[in-house]
CSV table of C-alpha atoms in Angstrom, one decimal:
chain,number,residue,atom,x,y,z
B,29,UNK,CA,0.0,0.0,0.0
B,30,UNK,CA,1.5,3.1,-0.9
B,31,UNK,CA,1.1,6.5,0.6
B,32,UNK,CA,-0.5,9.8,-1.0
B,33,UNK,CA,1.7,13.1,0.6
B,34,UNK,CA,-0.5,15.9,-0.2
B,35,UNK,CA,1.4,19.3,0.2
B,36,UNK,CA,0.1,21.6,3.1
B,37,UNK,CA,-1.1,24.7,2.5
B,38,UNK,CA,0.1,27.8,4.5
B,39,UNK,CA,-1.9,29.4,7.4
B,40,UNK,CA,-4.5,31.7,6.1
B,41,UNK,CA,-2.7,34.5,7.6
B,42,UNK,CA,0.3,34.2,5.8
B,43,UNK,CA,-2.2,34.2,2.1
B,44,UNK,CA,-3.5,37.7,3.2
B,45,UNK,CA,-1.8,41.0,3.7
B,46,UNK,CA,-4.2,43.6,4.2
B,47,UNK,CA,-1.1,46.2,4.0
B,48,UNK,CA,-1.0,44.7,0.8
B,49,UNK,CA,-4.4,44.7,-0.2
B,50,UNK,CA,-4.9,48.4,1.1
B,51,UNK,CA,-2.0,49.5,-0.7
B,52,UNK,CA,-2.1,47.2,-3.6
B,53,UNK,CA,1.3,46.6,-3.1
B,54,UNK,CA,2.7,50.5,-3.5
B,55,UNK,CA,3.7,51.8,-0.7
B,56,UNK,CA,3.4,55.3,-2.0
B,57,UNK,CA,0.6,56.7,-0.2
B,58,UNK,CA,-2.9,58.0,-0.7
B,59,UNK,CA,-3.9,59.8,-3.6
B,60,UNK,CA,-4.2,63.7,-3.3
B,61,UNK,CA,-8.4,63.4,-3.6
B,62,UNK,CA,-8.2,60.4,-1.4
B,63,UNK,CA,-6.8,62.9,1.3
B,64,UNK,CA,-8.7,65.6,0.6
B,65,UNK,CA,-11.6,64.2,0.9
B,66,UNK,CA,-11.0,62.4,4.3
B,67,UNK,CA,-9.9,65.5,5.3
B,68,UNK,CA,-13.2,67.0,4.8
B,69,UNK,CA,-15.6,64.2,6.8
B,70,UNK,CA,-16.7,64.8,9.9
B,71,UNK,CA,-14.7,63.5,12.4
B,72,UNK,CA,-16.7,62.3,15.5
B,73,UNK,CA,-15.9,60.9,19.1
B,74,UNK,CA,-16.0,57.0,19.2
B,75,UNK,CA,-16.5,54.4,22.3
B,76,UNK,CA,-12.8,53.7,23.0
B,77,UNK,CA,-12.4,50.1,24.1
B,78,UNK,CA,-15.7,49.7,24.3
B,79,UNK,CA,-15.9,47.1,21.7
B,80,UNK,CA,-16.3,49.3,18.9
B,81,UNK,CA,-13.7,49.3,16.1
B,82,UNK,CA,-12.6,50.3,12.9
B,83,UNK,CA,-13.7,47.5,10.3
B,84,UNK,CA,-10.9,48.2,8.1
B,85,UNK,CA,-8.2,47.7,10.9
B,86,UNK,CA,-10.0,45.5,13.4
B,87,UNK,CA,-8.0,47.7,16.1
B,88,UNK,CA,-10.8,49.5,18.5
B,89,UNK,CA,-10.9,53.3,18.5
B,90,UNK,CA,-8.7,55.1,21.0
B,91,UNK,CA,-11.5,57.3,23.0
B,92,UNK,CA,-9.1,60.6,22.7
B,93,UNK,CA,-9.3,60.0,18.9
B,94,UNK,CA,-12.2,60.8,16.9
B,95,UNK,CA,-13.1,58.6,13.9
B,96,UNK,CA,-14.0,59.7,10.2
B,97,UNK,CA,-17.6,59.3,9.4
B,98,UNK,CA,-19.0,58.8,5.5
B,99,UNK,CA,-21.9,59.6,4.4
B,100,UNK,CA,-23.7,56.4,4.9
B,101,UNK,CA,-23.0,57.1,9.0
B,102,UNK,CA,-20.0,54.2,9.4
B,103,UNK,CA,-16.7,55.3,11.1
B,104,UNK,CA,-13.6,54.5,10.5
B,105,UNK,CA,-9.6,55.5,11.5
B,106,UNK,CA,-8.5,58.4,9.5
B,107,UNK,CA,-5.6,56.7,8.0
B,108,UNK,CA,-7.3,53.2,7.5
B,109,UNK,CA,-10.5,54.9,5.4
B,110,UNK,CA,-8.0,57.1,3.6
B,111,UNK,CA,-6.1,54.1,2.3
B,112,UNK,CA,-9.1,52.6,1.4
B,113,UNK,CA,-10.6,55.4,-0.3
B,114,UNK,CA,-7.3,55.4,-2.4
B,115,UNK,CA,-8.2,52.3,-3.9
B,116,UNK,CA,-12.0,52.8,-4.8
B,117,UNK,CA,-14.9,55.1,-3.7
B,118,UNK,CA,-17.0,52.7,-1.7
B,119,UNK,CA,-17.6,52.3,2.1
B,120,UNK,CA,-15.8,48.8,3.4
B,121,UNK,CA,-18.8,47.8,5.3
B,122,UNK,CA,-22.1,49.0,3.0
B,123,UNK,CA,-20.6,49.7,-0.2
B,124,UNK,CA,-22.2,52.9,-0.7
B,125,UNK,CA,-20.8,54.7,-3.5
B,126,UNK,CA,-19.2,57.8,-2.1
B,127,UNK,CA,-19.5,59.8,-5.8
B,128,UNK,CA,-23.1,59.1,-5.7
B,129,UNK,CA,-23.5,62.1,-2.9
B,130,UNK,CA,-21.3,64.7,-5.3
């Protein structure tokens, strides 16, 4: 009887870089709209520690640090949404296309 050795597979966190993914692999920043336009949402106070956090990042909010809220009312870290943003115009979580409200 012989003996079948499949190959393993790595973790699953070793086949995903969100750095990556958020920066598509360019590590040169956000685009100048991208900034402006983070720069421009409303920041508002979040619920530090207290479970909430930042869907892009899964890191919770830091209660001295507001979060920037789109349109559609989610919140986010500034620097997590910006990146983001750089990539495409949609919220992470709905989808909502951001160009829809210009």
């Amino acid at each position: 009887m012989s003996t079948t050795i499949l190959p393993t597979s790595p973790p699953l966190d070793l086949c995903f870089d969100l750095d990556v993914v958020l920066t598509n692999g360019d590590d040169s920043g956000t685009t100048p709209a991208a900034e402006k336009f983070v720069y421009n949402l409303p920041t508002v106070a979040t619920a530090g520690g207290g479970g909430s956090s930042c869907t892009v990042c899964m890191e919770d909010f830091e209660p001295e640090r507001g979060g920037k809220r789109l349109p559609c009312s989610h919140v986010f870290h500034e620097s997590c949404i910006s990146s983001w943003l750089s990539l495409g115009d949609s919220c992470p979580l709905c989808r909502y296309q951001l160009s829809q409200r210009v």
